[in-house]
Short mmCIF file of N, CA and C in Angstrom, two decimals:
data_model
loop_
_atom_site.label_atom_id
_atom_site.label_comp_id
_atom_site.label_asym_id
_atom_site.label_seq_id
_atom_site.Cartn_x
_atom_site.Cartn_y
_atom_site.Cartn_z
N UNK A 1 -1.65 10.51 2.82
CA UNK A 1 -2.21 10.80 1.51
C UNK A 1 -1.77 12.20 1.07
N UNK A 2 -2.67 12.48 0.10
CA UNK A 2 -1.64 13.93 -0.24
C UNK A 2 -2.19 15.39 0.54
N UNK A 3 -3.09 15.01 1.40
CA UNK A 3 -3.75 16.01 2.41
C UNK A 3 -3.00 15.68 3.65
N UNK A 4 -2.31 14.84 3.85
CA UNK A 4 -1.84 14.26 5.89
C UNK A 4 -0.27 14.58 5.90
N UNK A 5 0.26 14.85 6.35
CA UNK A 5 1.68 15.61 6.16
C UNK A 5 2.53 14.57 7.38
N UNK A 6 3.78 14.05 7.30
CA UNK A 6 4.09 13.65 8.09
C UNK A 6 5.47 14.13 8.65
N UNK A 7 6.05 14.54 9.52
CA UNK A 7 7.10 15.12 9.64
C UNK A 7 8.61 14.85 8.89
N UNK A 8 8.98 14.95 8.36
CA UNK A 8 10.82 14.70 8.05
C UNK A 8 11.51 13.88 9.38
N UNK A 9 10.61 13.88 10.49
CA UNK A 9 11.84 13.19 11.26
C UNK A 9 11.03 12.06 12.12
N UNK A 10 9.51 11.47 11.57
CA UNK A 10 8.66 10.37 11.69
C UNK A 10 9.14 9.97 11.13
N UNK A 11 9.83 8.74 12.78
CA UNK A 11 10.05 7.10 11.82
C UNK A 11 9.09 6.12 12.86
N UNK A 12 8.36 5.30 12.49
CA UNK A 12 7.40 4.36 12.91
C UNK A 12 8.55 3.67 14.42
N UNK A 13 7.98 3.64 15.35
CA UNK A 13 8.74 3.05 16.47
C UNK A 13 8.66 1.27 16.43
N UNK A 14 7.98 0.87 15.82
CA UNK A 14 7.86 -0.60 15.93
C UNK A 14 8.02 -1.55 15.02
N UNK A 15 9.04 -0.70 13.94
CA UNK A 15 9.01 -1.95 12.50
C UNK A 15 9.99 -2.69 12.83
N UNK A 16 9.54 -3.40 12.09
CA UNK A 16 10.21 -4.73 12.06
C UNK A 16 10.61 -5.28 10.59
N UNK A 17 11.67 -6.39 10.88
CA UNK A 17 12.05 -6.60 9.33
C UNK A 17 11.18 -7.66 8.54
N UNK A 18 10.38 -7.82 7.27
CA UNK A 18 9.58 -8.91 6.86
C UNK A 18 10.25 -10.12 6.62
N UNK A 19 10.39 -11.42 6.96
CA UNK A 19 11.25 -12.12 6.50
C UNK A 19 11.71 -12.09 4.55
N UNK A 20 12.64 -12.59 4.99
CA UNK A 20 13.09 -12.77 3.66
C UNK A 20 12.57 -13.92 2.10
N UNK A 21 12.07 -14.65 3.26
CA UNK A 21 11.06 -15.54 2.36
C UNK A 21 9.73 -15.21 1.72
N UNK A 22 9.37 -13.62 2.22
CA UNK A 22 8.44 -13.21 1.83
C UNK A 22 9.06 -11.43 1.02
N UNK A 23 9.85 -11.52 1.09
CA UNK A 23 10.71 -9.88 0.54
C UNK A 23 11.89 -9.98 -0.23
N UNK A 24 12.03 -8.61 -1.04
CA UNK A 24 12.91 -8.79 -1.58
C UNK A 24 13.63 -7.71 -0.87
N UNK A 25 14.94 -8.06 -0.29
CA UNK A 25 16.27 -7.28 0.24
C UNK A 25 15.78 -6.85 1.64
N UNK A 26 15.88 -6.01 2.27
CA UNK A 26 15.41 -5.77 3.68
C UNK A 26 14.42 -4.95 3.70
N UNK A 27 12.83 -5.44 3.98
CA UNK A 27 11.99 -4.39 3.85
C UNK A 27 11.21 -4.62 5.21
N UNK A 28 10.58 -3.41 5.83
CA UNK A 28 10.23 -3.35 7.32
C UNK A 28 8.37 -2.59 6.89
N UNK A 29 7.82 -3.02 7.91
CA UNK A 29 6.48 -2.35 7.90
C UNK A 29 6.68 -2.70 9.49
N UNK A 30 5.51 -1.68 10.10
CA UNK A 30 5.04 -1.80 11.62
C UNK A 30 4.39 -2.39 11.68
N UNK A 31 5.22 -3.71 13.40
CA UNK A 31 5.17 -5.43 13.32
C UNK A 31 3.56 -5.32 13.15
N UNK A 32 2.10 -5.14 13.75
CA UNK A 32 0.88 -5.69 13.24
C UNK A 32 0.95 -5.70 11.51
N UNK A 33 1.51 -5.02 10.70
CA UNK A 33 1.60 -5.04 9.19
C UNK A 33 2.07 -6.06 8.84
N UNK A 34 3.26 -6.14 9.33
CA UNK A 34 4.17 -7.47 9.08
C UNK A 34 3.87 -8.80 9.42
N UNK A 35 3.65 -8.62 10.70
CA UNK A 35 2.86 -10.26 10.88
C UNK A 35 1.83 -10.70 10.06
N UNK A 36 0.77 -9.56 9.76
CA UNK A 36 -0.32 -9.69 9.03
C UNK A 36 0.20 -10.36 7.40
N UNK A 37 1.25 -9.14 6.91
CA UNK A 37 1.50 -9.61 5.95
C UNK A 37 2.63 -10.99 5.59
N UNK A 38 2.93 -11.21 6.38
CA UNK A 38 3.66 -12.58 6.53
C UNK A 38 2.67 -13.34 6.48
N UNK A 39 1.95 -13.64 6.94
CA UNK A 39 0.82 -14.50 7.04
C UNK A 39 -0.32 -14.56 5.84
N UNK A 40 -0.52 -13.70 5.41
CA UNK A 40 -0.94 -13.76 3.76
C UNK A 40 0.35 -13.85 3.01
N UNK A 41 0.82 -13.40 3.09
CA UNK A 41 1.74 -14.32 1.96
C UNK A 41 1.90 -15.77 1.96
N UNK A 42 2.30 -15.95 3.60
CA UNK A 42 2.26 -17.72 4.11
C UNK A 42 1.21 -18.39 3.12
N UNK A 43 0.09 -18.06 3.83
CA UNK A 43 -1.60 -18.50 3.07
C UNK A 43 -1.50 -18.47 1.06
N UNK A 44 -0.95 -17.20 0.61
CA UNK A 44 -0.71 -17.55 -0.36
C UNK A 44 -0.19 -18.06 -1.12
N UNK A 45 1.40 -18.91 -0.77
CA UNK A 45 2.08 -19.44 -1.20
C UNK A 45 1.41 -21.16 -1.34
N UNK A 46 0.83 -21.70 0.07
CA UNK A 46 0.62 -22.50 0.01
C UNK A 46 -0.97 -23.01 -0.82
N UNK A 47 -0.95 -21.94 -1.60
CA UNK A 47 -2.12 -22.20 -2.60
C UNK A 47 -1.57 -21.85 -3.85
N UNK A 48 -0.37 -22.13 -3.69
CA UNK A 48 0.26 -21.96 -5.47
C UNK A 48 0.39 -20.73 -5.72
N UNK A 49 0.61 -19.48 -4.56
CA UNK A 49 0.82 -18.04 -5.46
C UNK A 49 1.67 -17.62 -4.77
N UNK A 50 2.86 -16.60 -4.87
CA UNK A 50 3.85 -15.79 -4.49
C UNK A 50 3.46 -14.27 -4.61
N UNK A 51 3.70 -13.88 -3.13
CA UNK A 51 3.65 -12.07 -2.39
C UNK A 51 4.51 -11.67 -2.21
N UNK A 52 5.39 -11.07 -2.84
CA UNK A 52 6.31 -10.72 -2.09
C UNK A 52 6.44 -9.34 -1.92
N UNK A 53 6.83 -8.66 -0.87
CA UNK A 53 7.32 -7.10 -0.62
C UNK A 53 8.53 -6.57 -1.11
N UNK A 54 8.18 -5.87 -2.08
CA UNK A 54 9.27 -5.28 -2.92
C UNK A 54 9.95 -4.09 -2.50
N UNK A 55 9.08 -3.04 -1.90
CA UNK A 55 8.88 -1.61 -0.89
C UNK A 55 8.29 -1.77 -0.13
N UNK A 56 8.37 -1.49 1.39
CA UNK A 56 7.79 -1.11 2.60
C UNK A 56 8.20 0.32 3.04
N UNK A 57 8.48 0.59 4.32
CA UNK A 57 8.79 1.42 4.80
C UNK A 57 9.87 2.35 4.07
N UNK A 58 9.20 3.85 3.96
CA UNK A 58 10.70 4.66 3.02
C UNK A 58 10.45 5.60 4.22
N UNK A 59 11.97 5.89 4.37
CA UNK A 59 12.26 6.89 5.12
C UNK A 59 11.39 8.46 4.15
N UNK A 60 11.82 9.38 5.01
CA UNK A 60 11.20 10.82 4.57
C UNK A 60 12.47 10.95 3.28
N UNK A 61 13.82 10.89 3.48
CA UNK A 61 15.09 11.29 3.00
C UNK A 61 15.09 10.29 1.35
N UNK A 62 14.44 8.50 2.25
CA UNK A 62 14.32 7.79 0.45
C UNK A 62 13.29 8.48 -0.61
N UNK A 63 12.01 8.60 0.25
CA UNK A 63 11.23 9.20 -0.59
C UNK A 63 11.34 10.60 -1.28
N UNK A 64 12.28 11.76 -0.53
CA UNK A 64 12.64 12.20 -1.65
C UNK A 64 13.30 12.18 -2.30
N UNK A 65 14.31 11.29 -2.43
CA UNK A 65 15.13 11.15 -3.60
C UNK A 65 14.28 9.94 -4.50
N UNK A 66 13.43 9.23 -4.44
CA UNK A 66 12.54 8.62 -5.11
C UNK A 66 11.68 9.48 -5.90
N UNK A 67 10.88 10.73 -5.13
CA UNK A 67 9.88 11.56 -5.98
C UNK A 67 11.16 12.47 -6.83
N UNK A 68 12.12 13.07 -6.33
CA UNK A 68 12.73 13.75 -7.53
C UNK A 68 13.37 13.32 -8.35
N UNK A 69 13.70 12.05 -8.39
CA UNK A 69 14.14 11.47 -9.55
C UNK A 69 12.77 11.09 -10.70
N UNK A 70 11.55 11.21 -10.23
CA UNK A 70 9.93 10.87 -11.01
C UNK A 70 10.27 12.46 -11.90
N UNK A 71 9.88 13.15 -10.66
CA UNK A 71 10.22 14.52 -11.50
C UNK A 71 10.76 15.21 -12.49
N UNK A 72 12.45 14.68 -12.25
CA UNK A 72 12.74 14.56 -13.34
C UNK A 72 12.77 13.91 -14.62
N UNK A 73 12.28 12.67 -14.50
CA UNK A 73 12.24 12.06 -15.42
C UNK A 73 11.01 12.15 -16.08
N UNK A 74 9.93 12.95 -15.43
CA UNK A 74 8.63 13.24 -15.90
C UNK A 74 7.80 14.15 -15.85
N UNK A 75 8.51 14.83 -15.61
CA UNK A 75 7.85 16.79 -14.93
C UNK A 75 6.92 16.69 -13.12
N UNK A 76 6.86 17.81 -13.08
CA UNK A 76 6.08 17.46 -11.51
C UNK A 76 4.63 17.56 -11.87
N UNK A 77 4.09 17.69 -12.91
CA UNK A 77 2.05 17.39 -13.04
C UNK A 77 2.70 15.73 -13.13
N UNK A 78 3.06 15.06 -13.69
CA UNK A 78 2.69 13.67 -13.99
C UNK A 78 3.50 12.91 -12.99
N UNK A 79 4.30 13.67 -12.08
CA UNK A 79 4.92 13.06 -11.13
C UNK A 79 4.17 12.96 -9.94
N UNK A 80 3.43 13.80 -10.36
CA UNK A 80 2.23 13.74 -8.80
C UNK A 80 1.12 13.15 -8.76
N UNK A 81 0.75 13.23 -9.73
CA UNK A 81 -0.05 11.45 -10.40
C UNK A 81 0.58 10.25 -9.90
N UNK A 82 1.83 9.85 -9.68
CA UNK A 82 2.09 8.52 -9.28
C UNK A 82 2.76 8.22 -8.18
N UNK A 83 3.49 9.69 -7.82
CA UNK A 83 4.64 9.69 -6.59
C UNK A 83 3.89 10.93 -5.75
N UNK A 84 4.13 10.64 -4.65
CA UNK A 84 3.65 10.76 -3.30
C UNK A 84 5.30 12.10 -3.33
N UNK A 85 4.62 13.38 -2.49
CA UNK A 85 5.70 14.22 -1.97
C UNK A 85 6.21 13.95 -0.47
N UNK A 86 7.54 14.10 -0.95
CA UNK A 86 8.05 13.50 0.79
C UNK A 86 7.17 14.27 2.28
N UNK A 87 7.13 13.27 2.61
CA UNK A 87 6.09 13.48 3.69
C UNK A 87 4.81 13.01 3.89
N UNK A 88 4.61 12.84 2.53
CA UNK A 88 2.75 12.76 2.44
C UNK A 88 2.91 10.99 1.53
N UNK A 89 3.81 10.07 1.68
CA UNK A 89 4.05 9.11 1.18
C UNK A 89 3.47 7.97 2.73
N UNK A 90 2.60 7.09 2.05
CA UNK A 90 1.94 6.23 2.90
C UNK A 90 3.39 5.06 3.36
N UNK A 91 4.33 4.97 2.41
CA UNK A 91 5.31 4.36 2.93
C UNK A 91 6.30 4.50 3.96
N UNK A 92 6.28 6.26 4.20
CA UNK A 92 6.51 6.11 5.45
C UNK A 92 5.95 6.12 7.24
N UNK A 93 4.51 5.39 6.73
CA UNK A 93 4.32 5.23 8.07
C UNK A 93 4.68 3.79 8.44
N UNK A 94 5.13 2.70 7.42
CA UNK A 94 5.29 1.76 7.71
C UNK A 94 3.98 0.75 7.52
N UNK A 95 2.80 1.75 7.34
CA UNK A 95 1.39 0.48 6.60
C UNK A 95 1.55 0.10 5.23
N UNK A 96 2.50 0.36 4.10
CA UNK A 96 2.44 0.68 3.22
C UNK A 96 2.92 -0.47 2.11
N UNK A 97 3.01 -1.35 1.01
CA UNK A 97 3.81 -2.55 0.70
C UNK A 97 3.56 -2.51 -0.18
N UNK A 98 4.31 -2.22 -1.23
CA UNK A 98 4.25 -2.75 -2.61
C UNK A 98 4.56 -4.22 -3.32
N UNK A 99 4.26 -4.83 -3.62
CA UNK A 99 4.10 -5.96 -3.85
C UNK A 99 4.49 -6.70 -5.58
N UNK A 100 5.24 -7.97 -5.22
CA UNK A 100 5.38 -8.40 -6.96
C UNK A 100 4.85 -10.02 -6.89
N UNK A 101 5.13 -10.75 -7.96
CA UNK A 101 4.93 -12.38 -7.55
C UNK A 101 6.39 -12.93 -8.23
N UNK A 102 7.62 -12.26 -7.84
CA UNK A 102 8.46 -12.59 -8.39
C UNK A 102 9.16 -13.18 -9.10
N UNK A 103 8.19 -13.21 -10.25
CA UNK A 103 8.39 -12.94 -11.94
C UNK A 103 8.49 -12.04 -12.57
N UNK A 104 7.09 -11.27 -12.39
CA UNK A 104 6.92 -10.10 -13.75
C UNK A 104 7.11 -8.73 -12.69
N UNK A 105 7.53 -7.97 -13.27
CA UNK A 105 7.65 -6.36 -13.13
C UNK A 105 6.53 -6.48 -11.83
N UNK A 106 6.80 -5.46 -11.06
CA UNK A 106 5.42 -5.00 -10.31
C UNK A 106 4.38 -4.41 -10.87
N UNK A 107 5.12 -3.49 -11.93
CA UNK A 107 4.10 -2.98 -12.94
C UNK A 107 3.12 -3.59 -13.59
N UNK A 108 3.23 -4.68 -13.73
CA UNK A 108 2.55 -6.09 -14.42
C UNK A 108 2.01 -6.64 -13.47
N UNK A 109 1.83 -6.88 -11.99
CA UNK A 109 1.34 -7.39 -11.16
C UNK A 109 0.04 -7.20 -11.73
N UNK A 110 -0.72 -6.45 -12.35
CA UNK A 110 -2.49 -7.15 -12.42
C UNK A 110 -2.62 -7.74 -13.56
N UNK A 111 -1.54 -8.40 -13.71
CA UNK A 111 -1.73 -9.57 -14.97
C UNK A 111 -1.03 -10.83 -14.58
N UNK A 112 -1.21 -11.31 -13.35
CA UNK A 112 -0.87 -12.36 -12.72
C UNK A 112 -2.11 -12.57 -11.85
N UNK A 113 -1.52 -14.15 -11.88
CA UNK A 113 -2.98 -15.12 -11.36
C UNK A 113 -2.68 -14.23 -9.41
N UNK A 114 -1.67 -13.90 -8.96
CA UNK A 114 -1.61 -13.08 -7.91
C UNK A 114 -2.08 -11.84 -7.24
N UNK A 115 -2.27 -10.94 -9.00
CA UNK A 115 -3.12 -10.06 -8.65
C UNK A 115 -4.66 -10.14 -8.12
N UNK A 116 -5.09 -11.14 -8.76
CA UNK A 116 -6.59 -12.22 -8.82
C UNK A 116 -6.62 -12.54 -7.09
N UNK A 117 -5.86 -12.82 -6.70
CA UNK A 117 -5.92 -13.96 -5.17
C UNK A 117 -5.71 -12.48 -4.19
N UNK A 118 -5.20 -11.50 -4.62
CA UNK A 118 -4.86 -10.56 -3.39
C UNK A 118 -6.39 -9.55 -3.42
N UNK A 119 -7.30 -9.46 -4.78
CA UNK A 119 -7.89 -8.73 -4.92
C UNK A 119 -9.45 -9.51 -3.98
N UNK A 120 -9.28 -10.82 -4.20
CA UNK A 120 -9.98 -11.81 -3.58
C UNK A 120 -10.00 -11.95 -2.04
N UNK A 121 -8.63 -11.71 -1.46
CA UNK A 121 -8.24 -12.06 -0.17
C UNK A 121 -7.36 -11.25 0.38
N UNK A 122 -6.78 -10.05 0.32
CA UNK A 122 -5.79 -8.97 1.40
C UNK A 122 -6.87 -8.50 2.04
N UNK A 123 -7.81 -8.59 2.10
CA UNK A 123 -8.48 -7.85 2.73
C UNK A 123 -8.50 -8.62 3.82
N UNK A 124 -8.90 -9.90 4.05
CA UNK A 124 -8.56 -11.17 5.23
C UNK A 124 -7.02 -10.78 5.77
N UNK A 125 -6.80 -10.09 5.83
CA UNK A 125 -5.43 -10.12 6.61
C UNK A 125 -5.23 -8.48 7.05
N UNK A 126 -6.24 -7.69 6.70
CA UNK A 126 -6.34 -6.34 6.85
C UNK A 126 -5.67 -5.56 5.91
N UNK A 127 -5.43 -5.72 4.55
CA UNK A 127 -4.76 -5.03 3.76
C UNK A 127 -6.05 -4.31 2.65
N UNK A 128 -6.19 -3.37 2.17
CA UNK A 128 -6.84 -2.73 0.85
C UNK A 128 -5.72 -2.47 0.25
N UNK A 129 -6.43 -2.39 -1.37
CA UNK A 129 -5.23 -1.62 -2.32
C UNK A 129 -6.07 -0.41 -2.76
N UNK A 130 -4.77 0.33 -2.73
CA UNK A 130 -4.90 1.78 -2.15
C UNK A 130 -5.48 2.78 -3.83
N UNK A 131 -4.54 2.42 -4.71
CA UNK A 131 -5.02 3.50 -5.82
C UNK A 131 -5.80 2.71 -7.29
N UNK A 132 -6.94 2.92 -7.20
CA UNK A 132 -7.50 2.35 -8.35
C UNK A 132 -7.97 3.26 -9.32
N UNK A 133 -8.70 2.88 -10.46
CA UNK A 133 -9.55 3.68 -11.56
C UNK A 133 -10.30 4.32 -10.86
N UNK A 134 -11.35 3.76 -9.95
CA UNK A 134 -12.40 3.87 -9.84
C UNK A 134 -12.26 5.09 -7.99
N UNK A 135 -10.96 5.10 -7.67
CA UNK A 135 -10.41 6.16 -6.39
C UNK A 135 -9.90 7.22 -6.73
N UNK A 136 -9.39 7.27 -8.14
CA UNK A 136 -8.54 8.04 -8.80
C UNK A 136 -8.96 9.24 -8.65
N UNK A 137 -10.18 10.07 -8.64
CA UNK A 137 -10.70 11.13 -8.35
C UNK A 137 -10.77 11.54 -6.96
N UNK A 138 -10.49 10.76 -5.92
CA UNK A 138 -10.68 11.02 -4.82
C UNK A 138 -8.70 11.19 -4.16
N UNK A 139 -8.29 9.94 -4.40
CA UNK A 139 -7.04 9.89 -3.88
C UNK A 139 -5.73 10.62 -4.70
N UNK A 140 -6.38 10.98 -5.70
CA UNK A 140 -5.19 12.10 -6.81
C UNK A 140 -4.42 10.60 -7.51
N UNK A 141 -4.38 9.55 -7.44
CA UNK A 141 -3.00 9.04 -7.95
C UNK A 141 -3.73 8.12 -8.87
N UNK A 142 -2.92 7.73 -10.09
CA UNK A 142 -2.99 6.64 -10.70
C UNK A 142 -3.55 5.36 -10.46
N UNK A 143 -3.88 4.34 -10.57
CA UNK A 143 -3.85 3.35 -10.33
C UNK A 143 -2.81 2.05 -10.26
N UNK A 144 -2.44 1.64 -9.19
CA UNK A 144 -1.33 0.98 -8.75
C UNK A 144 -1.57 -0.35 -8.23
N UNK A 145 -2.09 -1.65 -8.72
CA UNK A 145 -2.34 -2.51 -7.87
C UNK A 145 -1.29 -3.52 -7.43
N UNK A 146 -0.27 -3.17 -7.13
CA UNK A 146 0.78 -3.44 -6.67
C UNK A 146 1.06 -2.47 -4.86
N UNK A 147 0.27 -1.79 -4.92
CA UNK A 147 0.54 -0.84 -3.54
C UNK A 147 -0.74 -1.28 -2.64
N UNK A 148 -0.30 -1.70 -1.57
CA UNK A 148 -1.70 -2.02 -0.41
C UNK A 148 -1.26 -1.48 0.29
N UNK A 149 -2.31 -1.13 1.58
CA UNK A 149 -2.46 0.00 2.79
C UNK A 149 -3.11 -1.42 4.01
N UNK A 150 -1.96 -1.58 4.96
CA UNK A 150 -2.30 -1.98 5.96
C UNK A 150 -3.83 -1.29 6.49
N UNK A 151 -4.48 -1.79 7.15
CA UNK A 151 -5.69 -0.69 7.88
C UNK A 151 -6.33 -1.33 9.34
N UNK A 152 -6.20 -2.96 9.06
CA UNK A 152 -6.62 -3.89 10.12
C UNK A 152 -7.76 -4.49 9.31
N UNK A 153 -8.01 -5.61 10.06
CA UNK A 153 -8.74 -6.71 9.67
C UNK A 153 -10.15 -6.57 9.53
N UNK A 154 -10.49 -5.82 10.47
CA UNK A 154 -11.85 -5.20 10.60
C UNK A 154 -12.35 -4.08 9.96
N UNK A 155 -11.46 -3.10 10.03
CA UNK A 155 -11.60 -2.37 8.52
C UNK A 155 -11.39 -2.63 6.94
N UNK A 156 -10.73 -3.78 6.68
CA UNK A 156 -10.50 -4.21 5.51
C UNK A 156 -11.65 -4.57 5.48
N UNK A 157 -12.17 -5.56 6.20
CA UNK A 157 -13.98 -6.27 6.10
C UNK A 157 -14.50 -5.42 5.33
N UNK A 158 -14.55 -4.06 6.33
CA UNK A 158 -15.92 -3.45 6.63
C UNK A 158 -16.01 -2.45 4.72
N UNK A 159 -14.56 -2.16 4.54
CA UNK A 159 -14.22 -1.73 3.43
C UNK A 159 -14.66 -2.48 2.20
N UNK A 160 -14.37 -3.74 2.48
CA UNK A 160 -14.47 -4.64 1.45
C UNK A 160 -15.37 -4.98 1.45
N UNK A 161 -16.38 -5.48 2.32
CA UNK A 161 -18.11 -5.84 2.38
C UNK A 161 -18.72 -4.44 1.79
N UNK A 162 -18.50 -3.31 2.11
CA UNK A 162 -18.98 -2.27 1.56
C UNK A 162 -18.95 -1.60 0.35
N UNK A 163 -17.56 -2.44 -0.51
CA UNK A 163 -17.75 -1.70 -1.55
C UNK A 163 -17.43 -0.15 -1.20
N UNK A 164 -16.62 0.10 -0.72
CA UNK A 164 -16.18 1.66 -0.11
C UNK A 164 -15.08 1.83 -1.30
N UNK A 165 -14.72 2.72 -1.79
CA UNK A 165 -14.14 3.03 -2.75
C UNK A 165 -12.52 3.58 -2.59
N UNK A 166 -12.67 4.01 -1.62
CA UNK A 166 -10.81 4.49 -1.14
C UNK A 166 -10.28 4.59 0.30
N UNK A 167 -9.44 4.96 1.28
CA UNK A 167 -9.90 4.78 2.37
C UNK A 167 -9.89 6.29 2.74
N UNK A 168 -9.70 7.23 2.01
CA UNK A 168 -10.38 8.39 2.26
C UNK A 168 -11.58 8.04 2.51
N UNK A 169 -12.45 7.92 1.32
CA UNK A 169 -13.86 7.78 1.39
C UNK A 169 -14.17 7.33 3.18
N UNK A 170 -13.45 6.00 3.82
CA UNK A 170 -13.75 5.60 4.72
C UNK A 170 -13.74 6.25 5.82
N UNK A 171 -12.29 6.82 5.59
CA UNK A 171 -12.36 7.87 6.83
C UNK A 171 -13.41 9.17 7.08
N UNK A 172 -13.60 9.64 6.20
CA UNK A 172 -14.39 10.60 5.93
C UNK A 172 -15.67 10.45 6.98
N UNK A 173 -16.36 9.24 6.39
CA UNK A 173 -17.36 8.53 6.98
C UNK A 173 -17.36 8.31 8.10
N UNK A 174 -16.78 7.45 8.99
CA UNK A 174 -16.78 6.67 9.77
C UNK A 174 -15.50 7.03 10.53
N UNK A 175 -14.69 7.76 10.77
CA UNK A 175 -13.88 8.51 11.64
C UNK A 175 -13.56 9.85 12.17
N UNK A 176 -13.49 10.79 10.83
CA UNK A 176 -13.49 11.88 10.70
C UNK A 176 -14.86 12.91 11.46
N UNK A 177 -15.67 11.78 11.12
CA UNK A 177 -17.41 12.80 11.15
C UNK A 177 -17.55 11.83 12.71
N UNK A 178 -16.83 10.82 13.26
CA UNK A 178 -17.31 10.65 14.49
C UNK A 178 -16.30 11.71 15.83
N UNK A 179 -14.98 12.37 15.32
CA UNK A 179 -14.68 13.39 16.28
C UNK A 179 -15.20 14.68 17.04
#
C-alpha cells in the first residue's frame, strides 16, 4: 500500500503463470493466488460470466515505467490517486489482479453483470477488491473495481462477513495490534 515499501529487487519466489483461458497474454500471481483465482474464474464461467486477468504481477522496473507515464500524462497529485509508486504497488507482490469480462474496458468493469458476481463471490475464493468510495480515505486511491487483493479464504470471509472496509482497516485490527 502506499505506507509498505517493497524492495526494487522483490520478486515473489512462487508465481506461476494463470492459464490462458482465464488471462489475457502472460500474467503470473503467487501459485495460492492463482489456483484460487483459476478456480473462480472456472466457477464463474460456468454460470454464464467471464474473469479474466488483465494485470498480475508487475515487476518493480514495469511499475515504474507504468506510474511515470500516469505522471506524465496527469501530474503527480492525480497520479497518486490512481497509480501506486514503484515499490509500494500491490502488483508486485504477486496478490494483486486486475480484472475485465472481455468485452468492455476494465474501466467499465462495474457495469457488467461480472462486476455484480465478483462483488457477490471473490471473496469465496479469498479475493477482496481493494479500492472503493467508501476506502478511499483510508487507502489514498480512487476507486477501482477492477483491482482485487488476494488475502485467503478466511480472511476474505472474515472481511466480507464484517463489512470491514479496506484491508488496512483489517490489518490494523486484527494483526498489527496482535504483535
Amino acid at each position: 500500500n502506499k505506507f509498505l515499501y517493497l524492495s526494487p529487487t522483490f520478486i515473489p519466489d512462487n508465481l506461476e503463470t494463470i492459464s490462458s483461458k482465464y488471462s489475457s497474454g502472460t500474467q503470473k500471481l503467487v501459485k495460492d493466488a492463482k489456483d484460487s483465482f483459476e478456480e473462480m474464474a472456472k466457477d464463474a464461467k460456468s454460470q454464464g460470466y467471464t474473469i479474466r486477468a488483465i494485470s498480475a504481477y508487475r515487476s518493480y522496473d514495469r511499475q515504474t515505467t507504468i506510474y511515470n507515464k500516469y505522471v506524465k500524462e496527469n501530474g503527480l497529485a492525480d497520479a497518486n490517486t490512481f497509480s501506486a509508486k514503484p515499490g509500494f504497488s500491490e502488483h508486485q507482490t504477486g496478490l494483486a489482479v486486475d480484472v475485465d469480462n472481455n468485452s468492455l474496458s476494465f474501466t467499465k468493469f462495474k457495469n457488467t453483470k461480472e462486476f455484480t458476481w465478483m462483488k457477490e463471490n471473490s471473496y469465496k475464493y479469498g479475493f477482496i477488491i481493494r479500492y472503493t468510495d467508501e476506502n478511499n480515505y483510508i487507502t489514498g486511491y480512487v476507486k477501482e473495481e477492477w483491482h482485487y487483493r488476494y488475502v485467503g479464504k478466511d480472511i476474505a470471509k472474515f472481511i466480507y462477513d464484517n463489512k470491514i472496509k479496506s484491508y488496512e482497516e483489517y490489518y490494523v485490527k486484527h494483526i498489527e495490534n496482535k504483535k
